[in-house]
Amino acid sequence: MSASRLIGLAAGIGLLLALGLFLYASSWHPSNRAFPIQGVDVSHHQGRIDWKRIKRQGVDFAYLKATEGADHRDTMFTANLKASAAAGIPRGAYHFFTLCRSGADQAANFIAAVPRNRRLLPPAVDLEFGGNCGARPDRVALLRELDIFLKRVEAHAGKQAILYITREFDAAYRVSEAIDRPLWLRRLARRPDYGARPWALWQASNVRRLRGIGGRVDWNVVAPGCDFLARREACPPPRDGQRSPT
């Protein structure tokens, strides 16, 4: 076989392997037996969603982006909130916390956008550097503004918020150590191994594909034994030195 044919054969095999890996990654999710409650988090990036269709594919709950910073509101939040309710999917709202605006201003934005509805899942706050502004306040300042945000949002919602924190953000500010709230941690394909206490939610994939959603979507699971949907609140941190399941 000539060198050119060998090169072509190798390239073809490489493409097939890449396609297989892509197809596997886009359909993979943690075991339903280990994690009976699984769901999505979405924003305007997913466009229009067929909520009834995705419910039939194992979406047990959804978190919908509502706001970002002090003045941005997700253009699909209201539509997603109504459509997910019509499909019978338990849903909650989340806020992307910017490091460039005060906690009070950000809380006001969230409260104005999200209706006071006790049937909603606990509000969540997204704490990460990706997509954030360039400011890097010191830890004391960040925790102060975050505390203001949480107190106002929780008073509005009537329940404790959830902290979505990436590894890099928690390493920089040690938020999970300072603020006792249920944790929503991100680690693709492998269970999170950071945070000051066991997690309540795990973001396991950001490339899941579902019929009824254009493009990729984030996929999340609830910690085993956590009756998240029935309680309408995230499970409290385990006591007596309990550890996250491995």
Short mmCIF file of C-alpha atoms in Angstrom, two decimals:
data_model
loop_
_atom_site.label_atom_id
_atom_site.label_comp_id
_atom_site.label_asym_id
_atom_site.label_seq_id
_atom_site.Cartn_x
_atom_site.Cartn_y
_atom_site.Cartn_z
CA MET A 1 0.00 0.00 0.00
CA SER A 2 1.34 3.40 -0.93
CA ALA A 3 2.19 6.05 1.62
CA SER A 4 -0.61 8.30 0.38
CA ARG A 5 -3.18 5.52 0.80
CA LEU A 6 -1.88 4.79 4.29
CA ILE A 7 -2.19 8.47 5.20
CA GLY A 8 -5.73 8.56 3.82
CA LEU A 9 -6.68 5.41 5.73
CA ALA A 10 -5.28 6.81 8.97
CA ALA A 11 -7.14 10.07 8.45
CA GLY A 12 -10.38 8.18 7.84
CA ILE A 13 -9.95 6.10 10.99
CA GLY A 14 -9.19 9.26 12.94
CA LEU A 15 -12.38 10.90 11.69
CA LEU A 16 -14.45 7.85 12.61
CA LEU A 17 -12.96 7.76 16.10
CA ALA A 18 -13.61 11.49 16.55
CA LEU A 19 -17.20 11.06 15.39
CA GLY A 20 -17.71 8.14 17.75
CA LEU A 21 -16.31 10.11 20.67
CA PHE A 22 -18.55 13.07 19.83
CA LEU A 23 -21.65 10.90 19.62
CA TYR A 24 -20.81 9.20 22.91
CA ALA A 25 -20.14 12.49 24.72
CA SER A 26 -23.31 14.11 23.41
CA SER A 27 -25.49 11.26 24.67
CA TRP A 28 -23.62 10.42 27.91
CA HIS A 29 -25.08 11.16 31.31
CA PRO A 30 -24.52 9.73 34.78
CA SER A 31 -26.32 6.50 35.61
CA ASN A 32 -30.03 6.86 36.37
CA ARG A 33 -29.70 4.12 38.94
CA ALA A 34 -27.05 6.04 40.86
CA PHE A 35 -28.70 9.42 40.24
CA PRO A 36 -32.49 9.10 39.85
CA ILE A 37 -33.09 12.87 39.53
CA GLN A 38 -31.49 14.55 36.51
CA GLY A 39 -32.12 17.77 34.62
CA VAL A 40 -30.89 20.74 32.60
CA ASP A 41 -29.90 24.34 33.02
CA VAL A 42 -30.62 26.63 30.08
CA SER A 43 -30.51 30.21 28.86
CA HIS A 44 -31.22 32.10 25.63
CA HIS A 45 -28.25 30.25 24.09
CA GLN A 46 -30.47 27.18 23.66
CA GLY A 47 -33.10 29.16 21.73
CA ARG A 48 -36.67 27.89 21.72
CA ILE A 49 -37.09 24.63 23.61
CA ASP A 50 -39.75 21.95 23.14
CA TRP A 51 -40.27 21.37 26.85
CA LYS A 52 -42.77 18.55 26.51
CA ARG A 53 -40.41 16.70 24.21
CA ILE A 54 -37.36 17.03 26.44
CA LYS A 55 -39.37 15.94 29.48
CA ARG A 56 -39.88 12.57 27.78
CA GLN A 57 -36.08 12.22 27.58
CA GLY A 58 -35.52 12.19 31.34
CA VAL A 59 -35.53 15.90 32.22
CA ASP A 60 -36.82 15.87 35.80
CA PHE A 61 -36.11 19.54 36.55
CA ALA A 62 -34.73 22.68 34.93
CA TYR A 63 -32.84 25.77 36.00
CA LEU A 64 -33.50 28.79 33.82
CA LYS A 65 -31.20 31.77 33.54
CA ALA A 66 -33.13 34.84 34.65
CA THR A 67 -30.62 37.63 35.13
CA GLU A 68 -26.98 38.68 35.01
CA GLY A 69 -25.40 41.56 36.87
CA ALA A 70 -27.50 44.60 37.69
CA ASP A 71 -29.32 45.20 34.41
CA HIS A 72 -29.24 42.18 32.08
CA ARG A 73 -32.26 39.89 31.78
CA ASP A 74 -32.23 36.70 29.77
CA THR A 75 -34.43 37.14 26.73
CA MET A 76 -35.86 33.62 26.97
CA PHE A 77 -36.52 33.50 30.72
CA THR A 78 -40.22 34.40 30.69
CA ALA A 79 -40.97 32.07 27.78
CA ASN A 80 -38.98 29.23 29.35
CA LEU A 81 -40.68 29.74 32.71
CA LYS A 82 -44.16 29.50 31.19
CA ALA A 83 -43.40 26.63 28.82
CA SER A 84 -41.60 24.48 31.41
CA ALA A 85 -44.54 25.00 33.79
CA ALA A 86 -46.99 23.96 31.08
CA ALA A 87 -44.93 20.80 30.50
CA GLY A 88 -45.04 19.98 34.22
CA ILE A 89 -41.29 20.29 34.76
CA PRO A 90 -40.16 21.56 38.19
CA ARG A 91 -38.13 24.70 37.56
CA GLY A 92 -36.05 27.33 39.25
CA ALA A 93 -34.27 30.55 38.28
CA TYR A 94 -30.58 31.39 38.43
CA HIS A 95 -28.57 34.61 38.40
CA PHE A 96 -25.07 35.11 36.99
CA PHE A 97 -23.21 37.12 39.63
CA THR A 98 -20.88 39.72 38.18
CA LEU A 99 -17.85 40.97 40.09
CA CYS A 100 -18.37 44.51 38.79
CA ARG A 101 -21.70 45.43 40.42
CA SER A 102 -23.00 45.57 43.97
CA GLY A 103 -24.91 42.72 45.53
CA ALA A 104 -27.85 45.03 46.22
CA ASP A 105 -28.17 46.11 42.58
CA GLN A 106 -27.93 42.52 41.36
CA ALA A 107 -30.53 41.33 43.85
CA ALA A 108 -32.90 44.08 42.70
CA ASN A 109 -32.49 42.90 39.11
CA PHE A 110 -33.25 39.28 40.00
CA ILE A 111 -36.22 40.14 42.21
CA ALA A 112 -37.76 42.31 39.50
CA ALA A 113 -37.45 39.53 36.92
CA VAL A 114 -38.43 36.44 38.93
CA PRO A 115 -41.96 36.16 40.31
CA ARG A 116 -42.49 35.35 43.97
CA ASN A 117 -43.74 31.80 43.64
CA ARG A 118 -43.23 29.20 46.36
CA ARG A 119 -43.60 26.43 43.80
CA LEU A 120 -40.31 27.41 42.16
CA LEU A 121 -37.17 25.51 43.08
CA PRO A 122 -34.63 27.38 45.22
CA PRO A 123 -32.97 30.33 43.49
CA ALA A 124 -29.39 29.70 42.38
CA VAL A 125 -26.45 32.07 41.98
CA ASP A 126 -23.76 31.32 39.38
CA LEU A 127 -20.25 32.10 40.66
CA GLU A 128 -17.53 31.69 38.06
CA PHE A 129 -14.82 33.63 36.23
CA GLY A 130 -15.84 32.50 32.74
CA GLY A 131 -17.85 35.25 31.09
CA ASN A 132 -17.42 37.55 34.08
CA CYS A 133 -16.04 41.09 34.06
CA GLY A 134 -12.37 41.85 34.63
CA ALA A 135 -12.68 43.05 38.23
CA ARG A 136 -11.23 40.87 40.97
CA PRO A 137 -12.33 42.26 44.35
CA ASP A 138 -10.68 40.94 47.47
CA ARG A 139 -12.32 38.09 49.36
CA VAL A 140 -13.84 40.26 52.08
CA ALA A 141 -15.49 42.54 49.53
CA LEU A 142 -16.81 39.66 47.42
CA LEU A 143 -18.28 37.84 50.43
CA ARG A 144 -19.88 41.05 51.67
CA GLU A 145 -21.63 41.73 48.35
CA LEU A 146 -22.65 38.10 47.93
CA ASP A 147 -24.13 38.07 51.44
CA ILE A 148 -26.24 41.14 50.62
CA PHE A 149 -27.43 39.49 47.40
CA LEU A 150 -28.35 36.23 49.12
CA LYS A 151 -30.27 37.83 51.99
CA ARG A 152 -32.45 39.87 49.64
CA VAL A 153 -33.06 37.12 47.12
CA GLU A 154 -33.83 34.55 49.83
CA ALA A 155 -36.30 36.91 51.49
CA HIS A 156 -38.03 37.25 48.13
CA ALA A 157 -38.02 33.52 47.37
CA GLY A 158 -38.79 32.33 50.86
CA LYS A 159 -36.11 29.64 50.74
CA GLN A 160 -32.34 29.21 50.81
CA ALA A 161 -30.40 29.77 47.61
CA ILE A 162 -28.01 27.32 45.96
CA LEU A 163 -24.41 28.26 45.19
CA TYR A 164 -23.19 27.16 41.77
CA ILE A 165 -19.41 27.46 42.09
CA THR A 166 -16.63 26.40 39.74
CA ARG A 167 -13.41 24.95 41.11
CA GLU A 168 -11.39 28.03 40.11
CA PHE A 169 -13.78 30.46 41.74
CA ASP A 170 -13.93 28.51 44.98
CA ALA A 171 -10.15 28.19 45.06
CA ALA A 172 -9.82 31.96 44.70
CA TYR A 173 -12.51 33.05 47.16
CA ARG A 174 -13.29 29.96 49.32
CA VAL A 175 -16.98 30.78 49.12
CA SER A 176 -18.16 27.30 50.08
CA GLU A 177 -16.06 27.55 53.24
CA ALA A 178 -17.52 30.93 54.22
CA ILE A 179 -21.20 30.64 53.23
CA ASP A 180 -23.27 27.67 54.39
CA ARG A 181 -25.59 26.99 51.46
CA PRO A 182 -26.25 23.91 49.32
CA LEU A 183 -23.57 23.50 46.66
CA TRP A 184 -23.97 22.98 42.93
CA LEU A 185 -20.55 21.99 41.62
CA ARG A 186 -19.19 21.52 38.11
CA ARG A 187 -16.88 18.76 36.97
CA LEU A 188 -17.34 17.25 33.54
CA ALA A 189 -17.76 13.46 33.45
CA ARG A 190 -16.30 12.93 36.96
CA ARG A 191 -17.86 13.64 40.33
CA PRO A 192 -16.73 16.90 41.95
CA ASP A 193 -13.93 16.63 44.48
CA TYR A 194 -13.85 20.22 45.73
CA GLY A 195 -16.01 22.38 47.98
CA ALA A 196 -16.12 22.65 51.76
CA ARG A 197 -18.95 20.12 52.11
CA PRO A 198 -20.82 17.54 50.00
CA TRP A 199 -22.64 18.79 46.95
CA ALA A 200 -26.40 18.82 46.38
CA LEU A 201 -26.20 19.16 42.58
CA TRP A 202 -23.51 18.17 40.12
CA GLN A 203 -23.13 19.63 36.62
CA ALA A 204 -21.75 16.59 34.84
CA SER A 205 -21.85 17.57 31.16
CA ASN A 206 -22.02 20.67 28.99
CA VAL A 207 -22.35 18.86 25.65
CA ARG A 208 -25.53 16.81 26.10
CA ARG A 209 -27.86 16.83 23.11
CA LEU A 210 -31.61 16.33 23.33
CA ARG A 211 -34.33 16.25 20.74
CA GLY A 212 -36.21 19.50 21.20
CA ILE A 213 -33.16 21.64 21.99
CA GLY A 214 -30.93 23.05 19.29
CA GLY A 215 -27.26 22.57 20.13
CA ARG A 216 -25.64 21.51 23.37
CA VAL A 217 -27.10 21.77 26.86
CA ASP A 218 -25.76 21.50 30.42
CA TRP A 219 -26.78 18.32 32.24
CA ASN A 220 -27.05 18.06 36.03
CA VAL A 221 -27.85 15.44 38.65
CA VAL A 222 -29.05 15.61 42.23
CA ALA A 223 -27.05 13.95 45.00
CA PRO A 224 -28.22 10.42 45.85
CA GLY A 225 -30.79 10.32 48.63
CA CYS A 226 -31.68 13.99 48.20
CA ASP A 227 -35.45 14.38 47.71
CA PHE A 228 -34.85 17.62 45.88
CA LEU A 229 -38.06 17.93 43.87
CA ALA A 230 -40.51 16.80 46.52
CA ARG A 231 -39.03 19.17 49.10
CA ARG A 232 -38.71 22.11 46.67
CA GLU A 233 -35.45 22.94 48.38
CA ALA A 234 -31.91 21.71 48.03
CA CYS A 235 -30.83 19.15 50.56
CA PRO A 236 -29.05 20.64 53.57
CA PRO A 237 -25.39 19.81 54.08
CA PRO A 238 -24.94 16.36 55.71
CA ARG A 239 -24.00 16.44 59.37
CA ASP A 240 -21.81 14.26 61.60
CA GLY A 241 -18.89 14.31 59.19
CA GLN A 242 -20.72 12.72 56.27
CA ARG A 243 -18.88 12.85 52.98
CA SER A 244 -20.08 13.18 49.39
CA PRO A 245 -20.64 9.76 47.76
CA THR A 246 -17.80 8.59 45.54
#
